[in-house]
mmCIF file of C-alpha atoms in Angstrom:
data_model
loop_
_atom_site.group_PDB
_atom_site.id
_atom_site.type_symbol
_atom_site.label_atom_id
_atom_site.label_comp_id
_atom_site.label_asym_id
_atom_site.label_seq_id
_atom_site.Cartn_x
_atom_site.Cartn_y
_atom_site.Cartn_z
ATOM 1 C CA UNK A 418 0.000 0.000 0.000
ATOM 2 C CA UNK A 419 0.998 3.592 -0.347
ATOM 3 C CA UNK A 420 -0.587 6.814 0.853
ATOM 4 C CA UNK A 421 -0.137 10.530 0.368
ATOM 5 C CA UNK A 422 1.255 12.533 3.273
ATOM 6 C CA UNK A 423 -2.174 13.951 4.004
ATOM 7 C CA UNK A 424 -3.776 10.519 4.257
ATOM 8 C CA UNK A 425 -4.384 8.818 7.552
ATOM 9 C CA UNK A 426 -1.153 8.518 9.497
ATOM 10 C CA UNK A 427 -0.071 5.434 11.325
ATOM 11 C CA UNK A 428 0.791 5.461 14.992
ATOM 12 C CA UNK A 429 4.045 6.817 16.345
ATOM 13 C CA UNK A 430 7.238 4.870 15.868
ATOM 14 C CA UNK A 431 10.938 5.349 15.374
ATOM 15 C CA UNK A 432 13.361 5.656 12.505
ATOM 16 C CA UNK A 433 15.266 2.471 11.662
ATOM 17 C CA UNK A 434 17.373 3.442 8.645
ATOM 18 C CA UNK A 435 17.461 5.462 5.428
ATOM 19 C CA UNK A 436 17.384 3.756 2.039
ATOM 20 C CA UNK A 437 17.680 5.810 -1.157
ATOM 21 C CA UNK A 438 16.913 8.900 0.922
ATOM 22 C CA UNK A 439 13.691 7.373 2.339
ATOM 23 C CA UNK A 440 13.184 7.235 6.094
ATOM 24 C CA UNK A 441 12.414 3.624 7.053
ATOM 25 C CA UNK A 442 10.302 3.593 10.210
ATOM 26 C CA UNK A 443 9.010 0.934 12.571
ATOM 27 C CA UNK A 444 5.674 1.575 14.221
ATOM 28 C CA UNK A 445 5.465 0.283 17.796
ATOM 29 C CA UNK A 446 2.563 -1.954 16.746
ATOM 30 C CA UNK A 447 4.994 -3.807 14.461
ATOM 31 C CA UNK A 448 6.463 -5.611 17.457
ATOM 32 C CA UNK A 449 3.032 -7.073 18.254
ATOM 33 C CA UNK A 450 2.627 -8.752 14.894
ATOM 34 C CA UNK A 451 6.305 -9.778 14.849
ATOM 35 C CA UNK A 452 5.877 -11.611 18.166
ATOM 36 C CA UNK A 453 2.607 -13.215 17.007
ATOM 37 C CA UNK A 454 4.130 -14.297 13.705
ATOM 38 C CA UNK A 455 7.215 -15.807 15.357
ATOM 39 C CA UNK A 456 4.982 -17.676 17.817
ATOM 40 C CA UNK A 457 2.669 -18.930 15.048
ATOM 41 C CA UNK A 458 5.525 -20.126 12.846
ATOM 42 C CA UNK A 459 7.664 -21.700 15.569
ATOM 43 C CA UNK A 460 4.762 -23.348 17.439
ATOM 44 C CA UNK A 461 2.575 -24.395 14.508
ATOM 45 C CA UNK A 462 3.879 -24.061 10.961
ATOM 46 C CA UNK A 463 7.439 -25.379 11.228
ATOM 47 C CA UNK A 464 6.696 -28.257 13.646
ATOM 48 C CA UNK A 465 4.157 -29.477 11.071
ATOM 49 C CA UNK A 466 6.642 -29.222 8.172
ATOM 50 C CA UNK A 467 9.756 -30.244 10.104
ATOM 51 C CA UNK A 468 8.726 -33.008 12.504
ATOM 52 C CA UNK A 469 11.326 -34.251 14.953
ATOM 53 C CA UNK A 470 13.426 -31.068 15.175
ATOM 54 C CA UNK A 471 14.260 -29.325 18.454
ATOM 55 C CA UNK A 472 12.305 -26.419 19.873
ATOM 56 C CA UNK A 473 15.291 -24.143 19.326
ATOM 57 C CA UNK A 474 15.345 -25.060 15.644
ATOM 58 C CA UNK A 475 11.668 -24.147 15.321
ATOM 59 C CA UNK A 476 12.241 -20.854 17.156
ATOM 60 C CA UNK A 477 15.233 -19.963 14.989
ATOM 61 C CA UNK A 478 13.345 -20.857 11.793
ATOM 62 C CA UNK A 479 10.269 -18.890 12.904
ATOM 63 C CA UNK A 480 12.321 -15.822 13.812
ATOM 64 C CA UNK A 481 14.297 -15.844 10.553
ATOM 65 C CA UNK A 482 11.173 -16.415 8.439
ATOM 66 C CA UNK A 483 9.286 -13.602 10.229
ATOM 67 C CA UNK A 484 12.154 -11.133 9.749
ATOM 68 C CA UNK A 485 12.528 -12.068 6.072
ATOM 69 C CA UNK A 486 8.776 -11.685 5.613
ATOM 70 C CA UNK A 487 8.976 -8.117 6.909
ATOM 71 C CA UNK A 488 12.007 -7.542 4.688
ATOM 72 C CA UNK A 489 9.756 -8.667 1.814
ATOM 73 C CA UNK A 490 7.118 -6.153 2.899
ATOM 74 C CA UNK A 491 9.776 -3.458 2.918
ATOM 75 C CA UNK A 492 10.891 -4.475 -0.591
ATOM 76 C CA UNK A 493 7.240 -4.282 -1.735
ATOM 77 C CA UNK A 494 6.955 -0.713 -0.429
ATOM 78 C CA UNK A 495 10.376 0.266 -1.757
ATOM 79 C CA UNK A 496 9.250 -0.823 -5.222
ATOM 80 C CA UNK A 497 6.295 1.582 -4.982
ATOM 81 C CA UNK A 498 8.585 4.308 -3.698
ATOM 82 C CA UNK A 499 11.354 4.003 -6.271
ATOM 83 C CA UNK A 500 8.887 4.082 -9.178
ATOM 84 C CA UNK A 501 7.176 7.113 -7.621
ATOM 85 C CA UNK A 502 10.534 8.861 -7.174
ATOM 86 C CA UNK A 503 11.342 8.279 -10.848
ATOM 87 C CA UNK A 504 8.073 10.085 -11.616
ATOM 88 C CA UNK A 505 9.232 13.082 -9.558
ATOM 89 C CA UNK A 506 7.204 12.328 -6.416
ATOM 90 C CA UNK A 507 9.056 12.715 -3.132
ATOM 91 C CA UNK A 508 8.738 9.853 -0.631
ATOM 92 C CA UNK A 509 8.985 11.036 2.953
ATOM 93 C CA UNK A 510 8.953 7.641 4.683
ATOM 94 C CA UNK A 511 8.047 3.961 4.676
ATOM 95 C CA UNK A 512 6.474 2.638 7.862
ATOM 96 C CA UNK A 513 6.140 -1.005 8.862
ATOM 97 C CA UNK A 514 3.244 -1.453 11.267
ATOM 98 C CA UNK A 515 0.752 -4.013 12.532
ATOM 99 C CA UNK A 516 -1.129 -4.246 9.204
ATOM 100 C CA UNK A 517 1.954 -4.462 7.002
ATOM 101 C CA UNK A 518 3.712 -1.537 5.377
ATOM 102 C CA UNK A 519 2.935 1.850 3.912
ATOM 103 C CA UNK A 520 4.961 4.207 1.725
ATOM 104 C CA UNK A 521 4.068 7.845 2.304
ATOM 105 C CA UNK A 522 4.020 9.908 -0.881
ATOM 106 C CA UNK A 523 4.415 13.680 -0.591
ATOM 107 C CA UNK A 524 1.648 14.260 -3.146
ATOM 108 C CA UNK A 525 -0.943 12.505 -5.289
ATOM 109 C CA UNK A 526 0.174 11.124 -8.635
ATOM 110 C CA UNK A 527 -0.527 13.475 -11.506
ATOM 111 C CA UNK A 528 -2.024 11.126 -14.087
ATOM 112 C CA UNK A 529 -3.505 7.610 -14.494
ATOM 113 C CA UNK A 530 -0.431 6.122 -16.184
ATOM 114 C CA UNK A 531 1.813 7.120 -13.295
ATOM 115 C CA UNK A 532 -0.771 5.769 -10.830
ATOM 116 C CA UNK A 533 -0.705 2.369 -12.558
ATOM 117 C CA UNK A 534 3.094 2.210 -12.669
ATOM 118 C CA UNK A 535 3.438 3.098 -8.980
ATOM 119 C CA UNK A 536 0.638 0.760 -7.876
ATOM 120 C CA UNK A 537 1.700 -2.304 -9.850
ATOM 121 C CA UNK A 538 5.369 -2.062 -8.811
ATOM 122 C CA UNK A 539 4.688 -3.523 -5.350
ATOM 123 C CA UNK A 540 2.922 -6.735 -6.454
ATOM 124 C CA UNK A 541 5.512 -7.272 -9.202
ATOM 125 C CA UNK A 542 8.269 -7.052 -6.578
ATOM 126 C CA UNK A 543 6.414 -9.560 -4.382
ATOM 127 C CA UNK A 544 5.985 -12.029 -7.255
ATOM 128 C CA UNK A 545 9.704 -11.711 -8.111
ATOM 129 C CA UNK A 546 10.609 -12.329 -4.479
ATOM 130 C CA UNK A 547 8.327 -15.360 -4.446
ATOM 131 C CA UNK A 548 10.128 -16.769 -7.490
ATOM 132 C CA UNK A 549 13.518 -16.127 -5.887
ATOM 133 C CA UNK A 550 12.536 -17.792 -2.627
ATOM 134 C CA UNK A 551 11.109 -20.772 -4.535
ATOM 135 C CA UNK A 552 14.452 -21.245 -6.286
ATOM 136 C CA UNK A 553 16.227 -21.067 -2.915
ATOM 137 C CA UNK A 554 13.788 -23.659 -1.591
ATOM 138 C CA UNK A 555 14.754 -25.990 -4.432
ATOM 139 C CA UNK A 556 18.490 -25.492 -3.791
ATOM 140 C CA UNK A 557 18.009 -26.131 -0.054
ATOM 141 C CA UNK A 558 15.966 -29.270 -0.670
ATOM 142 C CA UNK A 559 18.555 -30.542 -3.150
ATOM 143 C CA UNK A 560 21.309 -29.957 -0.605
ATOM 144 C CA UNK A 561 19.340 -31.851 2.047
ATOM 145 C CA UNK A 562 18.874 -28.757 4.225
ATOM 146 C CA UNK A 563 15.270 -29.274 5.310
ATOM 147 C CA UNK A 564 14.960 -26.186 7.583
ATOM 148 C CA UNK A 565 16.104 -23.923 4.741
ATOM 149 C CA UNK A 566 13.650 -25.543 2.321
ATOM 150 C CA UNK A 567 10.800 -24.999 4.823
ATOM 151 C CA UNK A 568 11.743 -21.367 5.449
ATOM 152 C CA UNK A 569 12.117 -20.457 1.770
ATOM 153 C CA UNK A 570 8.975 -22.382 0.847
ATOM 154 C CA UNK A 571 7.007 -20.373 3.400
ATOM 155 C CA UNK A 572 8.470 -17.085 2.111
ATOM 156 C CA UNK A 573 7.622 -17.980 -1.495
ATOM 157 C CA UNK A 574 4.036 -18.788 -0.505
ATOM 158 C CA UNK A 575 3.549 -15.688 1.690
ATOM 159 C CA UNK A 576 4.872 -13.338 -1.014
ATOM 160 C CA UNK A 577 2.392 -14.781 -3.516
ATOM 161 C CA UNK A 578 -0.383 -14.245 -0.941
ATOM 162 C CA UNK A 579 0.840 -10.669 -0.320
ATOM 163 C CA UNK A 580 0.843 -9.847 -4.035
ATOM 164 C CA UNK A 581 -2.546 -11.478 -4.671
ATOM 165 C CA UNK A 582 -4.151 -9.741 -1.682
ATOM 166 C CA UNK A 583 -2.875 -6.342 -2.797
ATOM 167 C CA UNK A 584 -4.140 -6.898 -6.333
ATOM 168 C CA UNK A 585 -7.779 -7.018 -5.231
ATOM 169 C CA UNK A 586 -9.475 -4.118 -7.094
ATOM 170 C CA UNK A 587 -10.520 -2.139 -4.041
ATOM 171 C CA UNK A 588 -9.025 1.124 -2.821
ATOM 172 C CA UNK A 589 -6.586 1.597 -1.022
ATOM 173 C CA UNK A 590 -5.031 -1.724 -2.103
ATOM 174 C CA UNK A 591 -2.717 -1.665 -5.109
ATOM 175 C CA UNK A 592 -5.354 -3.286 -7.307
ATOM 176 C CA UNK A 593 -7.808 -0.615 -6.195
ATOM 177 C CA UNK A 594 -5.391 2.079 -7.263
ATOM 178 C CA UNK A 595 -5.048 0.412 -10.657
ATOM 179 C CA UNK A 596 -8.844 0.301 -10.906
ATOM 180 C CA UNK A 597 -9.030 3.982 -9.978
ATOM 181 C CA UNK A 598 -6.425 4.818 -12.615
ATOM 182 C CA UNK A 599 -8.353 2.953 -15.325
ATOM 183 C CA UNK A 600 -11.646 4.620 -14.351
ATOM 184 C CA UNK A 601 -9.873 7.984 -14.141
ATOM 185 C CA UNK A 602 -8.474 7.472 -17.650
ATOM 186 C CA UNK A 603 -11.890 6.428 -19.022
ATOM 187 C CA UNK A 604 -13.960 9.168 -17.348
ATOM 188 C CA UNK A 605 -11.432 11.976 -16.880
ATOM 189 C CA UNK A 606 -12.859 12.456 -13.364
ATOM 190 C CA UNK A 607 -10.500 11.405 -10.561
ATOM 191 C CA UNK A 608 -13.127 12.141 -7.878
ATOM 192 C CA UNK A 609 -15.722 9.815 -9.395
ATOM 193 C CA UNK A 610 -13.045 7.180 -10.088
ATOM 194 C CA UNK A 611 -11.890 7.331 -6.467
ATOM 195 C CA UNK A 612 -15.487 7.035 -5.250
ATOM 196 C CA UNK A 613 -16.052 3.835 -7.265
ATOM 197 C CA UNK A 614 -12.709 2.305 -6.253
ATOM 198 C CA UNK A 615 -13.330 3.316 -2.640
ATOM 199 C CA UNK A 616 -16.750 1.643 -2.678
ATOM 200 C CA UNK A 617 -15.122 -1.549 -3.975
ATOM 201 C CA UNK A 618 -12.577 -1.335 -1.188
ATOM 202 C CA UNK A 619 -15.272 -0.872 1.452
ATOM 203 C CA UNK A 620 -17.158 -3.865 0.030
ATOM 204 C CA UNK A 621 -14.024 -6.016 0.233
ATOM 205 C CA UNK A 622 -13.421 -4.806 3.788
ATOM 206 C CA UNK A 623 -16.996 -5.710 4.760
ATOM 207 C CA UNK A 624 -16.519 -9.193 3.281
ATOM 208 C CA UNK A 625 -13.347 -9.658 5.341
ATOM 209 C CA UNK A 626 -15.187 -8.606 8.505
ATOM 210 C CA UNK A 627 -18.080 -11.020 7.790
ATOM 211 C CA UNK A 628 -15.567 -13.810 7.172
ATOM 212 C CA UNK A 629 -13.893 -12.867 10.447
ATOM 213 C CA UNK A 630 -17.193 -13.233 12.311
ATOM 214 C CA UNK A 631 -17.671 -16.715 10.811
ATOM 215 C CA UNK A 632 -14.119 -17.704 11.740
ATOM 216 C CA UNK A 633 -14.718 -16.433 15.249
ATOM 217 C CA UNK A 634 -17.959 -18.423 15.505
ATOM 218 C CA UNK A 635 -16.174 -21.587 14.319
ATOM 219 C CA UNK A 636 -13.633 -21.286 17.120
ATOM 220 C CA UNK A 637 -10.739 -19.709 15.198
ATOM 221 C CA UNK A 638 -10.571 -16.726 17.553
ATOM 222 C CA UNK A 639 -7.181 -15.347 16.520
ATOM 223 C CA UNK A 640 -7.812 -15.700 12.772
ATOM 224 C CA UNK A 641 -11.317 -14.228 13.063
ATOM 225 C CA UNK A 642 -10.125 -11.301 15.137
ATOM 226 C CA UNK A 643 -7.325 -10.628 12.686
ATOM 227 C CA UNK A 644 -9.734 -10.551 9.719
ATOM 228 C CA UNK A 645 -12.010 -8.178 11.625
ATOM 229 C CA UNK A 646 -9.146 -5.792 12.343
ATOM 230 C CA UNK A 647 -7.856 -5.876 8.756
ATOM 231 C CA UNK A 648 -11.377 -5.275 7.437
ATOM 232 C CA UNK A 649 -11.929 -2.298 9.746
ATOM 233 C CA UNK A 650 -8.553 -0.843 8.808
ATOM 234 C CA UNK A 651 -9.181 -1.185 5.060
ATOM 235 C CA UNK A 652 -12.686 0.243 5.370
ATOM 236 C CA UNK A 653 -11.354 3.296 7.161
ATOM 237 C CA UNK A 654 -8.556 3.741 4.630
ATOM 238 C CA UNK A 655 -10.983 3.435 1.720
ATOM 239 C CA UNK A 656 -13.219 6.132 3.197
ATOM 240 C CA UNK A 657 -10.234 8.351 3.977
ATOM 241 C CA UNK A 658 -8.941 8.024 0.418
ATOM 242 C CA UNK A 659 -12.177 9.395 -1.011
ATOM 243 C CA UNK A 660 -12.357 12.184 1.565
ATOM 244 C CA UNK A 661 -8.775 13.104 0.709
ATOM 245 C CA UNK A 662 -9.689 13.661 -2.937
ATOM 246 C CA UNK A 663 -12.641 15.829 -1.905
ATOM 247 C CA UNK A 664 -10.313 17.764 0.387
ATOM 248 C CA UNK A 665 -7.869 18.457 -2.419
ATOM 249 C CA UNK A 666 -10.647 19.651 -4.703
ATOM 250 C CA UNK A 667 -11.966 21.984 -1.978
ATOM 251 C CA UNK A 668 -8.521 23.505 -1.442
ATOM 252 C CA UNK A 669 -7.622 24.057 -5.094
ATOM 253 C CA UNK A 670 -6.951 27.733 -5.795
ATOM 254 C CA UNK A 671 -6.901 28.726 -2.109
ATOM 255 C CA UNK A 672 -3.792 30.470 -0.730
ATOM 256 C CA UNK A 673 -2.350 30.172 2.753
ATOM 257 C CA UNK A 674 -3.042 33.844 3.573
ATOM 258 C CA UNK A 675 -6.786 33.266 3.100
ATOM 259 C CA UNK A 676 -6.901 30.748 5.965
ATOM 260 C CA UNK A 677 -4.066 31.764 8.299
ATOM 261 C CA UNK A 678 -4.501 33.284 11.757
ATOM 262 C CA UNK A 679 -3.306 36.873 11.314
ATOM 263 C CA UNK A 680 -1.028 38.419 13.926
ATOM 264 C CA UNK A 681 -1.112 35.408 16.262
ATOM 265 C CA UNK A 682 -0.436 35.790 19.961
ATOM 266 C CA UNK A 683 3.211 34.986 20.715
ATOM 267 C CA UNK A 684 4.831 33.575 23.837
ATOM 268 C CA UNK A 685 8.065 35.162 25.166
ATOM 269 C CA UNK A 686 10.878 32.594 25.328
ATOM 270 C CA UNK A 687 11.600 33.193 29.043
ATOM 271 C CA UNK A 688 7.990 32.695 30.180
ATOM 272 C CA UNK A 689 7.659 29.769 32.569
ATOM 273 C CA UNK A 690 5.543 26.841 31.476
ATOM 274 C CA UNK A 691 3.235 27.644 34.373
ATOM 275 C CA UNK A 692 2.688 31.124 32.883
ATOM 276 C CA UNK A 693 2.263 29.622 29.419
ATOM 277 C CA UNK A 694 -0.435 27.278 30.728
ATOM 278 C CA UNK A 695 -2.354 29.911 32.714
ATOM 279 C CA UNK A 696 -1.920 33.067 30.635
ATOM 280 C CA UNK A 697 -1.862 31.644 27.137
ATOM 281 C CA UNK A 698 -3.486 28.218 26.745
ATOM 282 C CA UNK A 699 -6.268 28.744 29.288
ATOM 283 C CA UNK A 700 -6.727 32.454 28.590
ATOM 284 C CA UNK A 701 -6.740 32.386 24.774
ATOM 285 C CA UNK A 702 -8.049 28.872 24.228
ATOM 286 C CA UNK A 703 -5.584 27.904 21.489
ATOM 287 C CA UNK A 704 -3.560 24.685 21.472
ATOM 288 C CA UNK A 705 -0.303 26.195 20.230
ATOM 289 C CA UNK A 706 1.588 29.492 19.976
ATOM 290 C CA UNK A 707 4.714 30.818 18.262
ATOM 291 C CA UNK A 708 7.567 31.551 20.640
ATOM 292 C CA UNK A 709 9.050 34.897 19.612
ATOM 293 C CA UNK A 710 11.683 37.296 20.932
ATOM 294 C CA UNK A 711 11.512 40.898 19.731
ATOM 295 C CA UNK A 712 9.525 39.861 16.662
ATOM 296 C CA UNK A 713 11.851 36.991 15.744
ATOM 297 C CA UNK A 714 10.164 33.583 15.804
ATOM 298 C CA UNK A 715 12.245 30.985 17.656
ATOM 299 C CA UNK A 716 9.874 28.051 17.580
ATOM 300 C CA UNK A 717 6.395 26.768 18.383
ATOM 301 C CA UNK A 718 5.035 25.514 21.682
ATOM 302 C CA UNK A 719 1.930 23.345 21.819
ATOM 303 C CA UNK A 720 -0.079 22.065 24.731
ATOM 304 C CA UNK A 721 1.540 18.652 24.262
ATOM 305 C CA UNK A 722 4.959 20.050 25.151
ATOM 306 C CA UNK A 723 3.539 21.583 28.339
ATOM 307 C CA UNK A 724 1.655 18.552 29.641
ATOM 308 C CA UNK A 725 4.732 16.367 29.142
ATOM 309 C CA UNK A 726 6.440 18.360 31.919
ATOM 310 C CA UNK A 727 5.379 17.403 35.476
ATOM 311 C CA UNK A 728 3.221 20.091 37.089
ATOM 312 C CA UNK A 729 5.706 20.722 39.905
ATOM 313 C CA UNK A 730 8.476 21.523 37.402
ATOM 314 C CA UNK A 731 6.537 23.958 35.214
ATOM 315 C CA UNK A 732 7.436 27.010 37.289
ATOM 316 C CA UNK A 733 11.143 26.307 36.694
ATOM 317 C CA UNK A 734 11.015 25.345 33.004
ATOM 318 C CA UNK A 735 10.869 28.006 30.289
ATOM 319 C CA UNK A 736 9.018 28.101 27.013
ATOM 320 C CA UNK A 737 12.298 28.151 25.102
ATOM 321 C CA UNK A 738 13.245 24.840 26.758
ATOM 322 C CA UNK A 739 10.036 23.017 25.793
ATOM 323 C CA UNK A 740 9.265 24.492 22.366
ATOM 324 C CA UNK A 741 9.887 22.848 19.006
ATOM 325 C CA UNK A 742 12.667 24.977 17.451
ATOM 326 C CA UNK A 743 11.733 26.691 14.205
ATOM 327 C CA UNK A 744 12.911 24.822 11.133
ATOM 328 C CA UNK A 745 12.536 25.361 7.416
ATOM 329 C CA UNK A 746 9.779 22.753 7.129
ATOM 330 C CA UNK A 747 7.676 24.693 9.688
ATOM 331 C CA UNK A 748 7.696 27.878 7.579
ATOM 332 C CA UNK A 749 5.508 28.740 4.608
ATOM 333 C CA UNK A 750 4.894 31.907 2.588
ATOM 334 C CA UNK A 751 1.474 33.601 2.610
ATOM 335 C CA UNK A 752 1.055 33.274 -1.148
ATOM 336 C CA UNK A 753 1.729 29.541 -1.203
ATOM 337 C CA UNK A 754 -1.117 27.200 -2.261
ATOM 338 C CA UNK A 755 -3.006 25.820 0.715
ATOM 339 C CA UNK A 756 -2.597 22.352 -0.830
ATOM 340 C CA UNK A 757 1.147 22.659 -0.167
ATOM 341 C CA UNK A 758 0.487 23.377 3.496
ATOM 342 C CA UNK A 759 -1.540 20.212 4.207
ATOM 343 C CA UNK A 760 1.264 17.620 3.871
ATOM 344 C CA UNK A 761 3.754 19.993 5.486
ATOM 345 C CA UNK A 762 1.505 20.371 8.545
ATOM 346 C CA UNK A 763 1.378 16.592 8.834
ATOM 347 C CA UNK A 764 5.159 16.340 8.610
ATOM 348 C CA UNK A 765 5.893 19.278 10.935
ATOM 349 C CA UNK A 766 6.529 18.113 14.484
ATOM 350 C CA UNK A 767 4.396 20.908 15.949
ATOM 351 C CA UNK A 768 1.451 20.275 13.601
ATOM 352 C CA UNK A 769 1.231 23.959 12.592
ATOM 353 C CA UNK A 770 3.084 26.279 10.219
ATOM 354 C CA UNK A 771 4.411 29.810 10.710
ATOM 355 C CA UNK A 772 3.577 32.116 7.801
ATOM 356 C CA UNK A 773 6.576 34.328 7.070
ATOM 357 C CA UNK A 774 7.196 36.894 4.319
ATOM 358 C CA UNK A 775 10.622 38.513 3.954
ATOM 359 C CA UNK A 776 11.641 37.413 7.434
ATOM 360 C CA UNK A 777 8.531 38.823 9.132
ATOM 361 C CA UNK A 778 5.820 36.632 10.642
ATOM 362 C CA UNK A 779 2.423 37.444 9.167
ATOM 363 C CA UNK A 780 0.398 34.614 10.640
ATOM 364 C CA UNK A 781 0.069 30.960 11.549
ATOM 365 C CA UNK A 782 -1.871 28.121 9.991
ATOM 366 C CA UNK A 783 -3.233 25.203 12.038
ATOM 367 C CA UNK A 784 -5.116 21.984 11.370
ATOM 368 C CA UNK A 785 -8.046 23.281 13.426
ATOM 369 C CA UNK A 786 -8.225 26.426 11.309
ATOM 370 C CA UNK A 787 -8.081 24.368 8.147
ATOM 371 C CA UNK A 788 -10.947 22.120 9.293
ATOM 372 C CA UNK A 789 -13.018 25.175 10.236
ATOM 373 C CA UNK A 790 -12.377 26.718 6.815
ATOM 374 C CA UNK A 791 -13.478 23.520 5.054
ATOM 375 C CA UNK A 792 -16.660 23.286 7.156
ATOM 376 C CA UNK A 793 -17.606 26.878 6.349
ATOM 377 C CA UNK A 794 -16.808 26.458 2.659
ATOM 378 C CA UNK A 795 -18.975 23.345 2.488
ATOM 379 C CA UNK A 796 -21.881 25.186 4.100
ATOM 380 C CA UNK A 797 -21.571 28.245 1.890
ATOM 381 C CA UNK A 798 -21.009 26.564 -1.503
#
């Protein structure tokens, strides 16, 4: 799967490495599925295929197979990302999480042909990996190395399953993105194409959830619960994908200065966090403020930075100590398209942007202000 930067974000995690300039991240939920997969393989799959081996052999085989499976997921997402980068689309990160992996594109693809190339790259990579693992299985079997044959056989099978699952024609799966691209090419209307592909995706998600209920009723609690969770996740992603297209259409032609908070209240850098809480957050009712000294913006402080500090320490800590220092990615010009601000707000650590022209702050743009603007525009148009 892949998503634009303004799509639904996965939970917090940490950076693992950088490949081809792409930040590879592990979501904390990844460890849950890793542990479950190792347990399932070492306690069920490999004992069935390798009878008579020791428990340590099963554990080692399960751990190696699980890690190589996630490496396969990463390769699937890297394939999406590298094709997108060749088309001029920046990839901010790839995240491995409880439901698999997701490459985060900085923007939507510009045309149906690019959409197809980016979408189909992942399944092709998975099929190629499956073929490679199947060859390794044959070499291992020929050499009499049964554990290797079992591991590579599992990886060949799971990569075929991964590719086939992603090829289902329902958004946001890769097959759904291909379907959207074809409908987009035929109709010339990306919104209508996304709606149809999204509906297919929601139908597939509903089928998975119904199947999960049946599995649960038949006594397969873990498998049924897993299908339910995957179905709910895909249904939410399908709905979010359609809403994202509507969002982009609503923001076309709108500039940052039309939505920004003009002359925002600023916090002095030496104010204590106790003062910031009482005199700014509670008094003004906003969730974040620029920290400025003599008109020069130093950073942004949000309510999250304050509540992370124990109450008894807030009188001793200063705003400058808790703020997120101003960086280039937190700054935008007033004449910039509002569409450019959406992904940058998602990527900015403080979740808000400072609007600066010629070194002077003219305003601030927040997610709350953006939502309010969209609500009013929907009511008035």
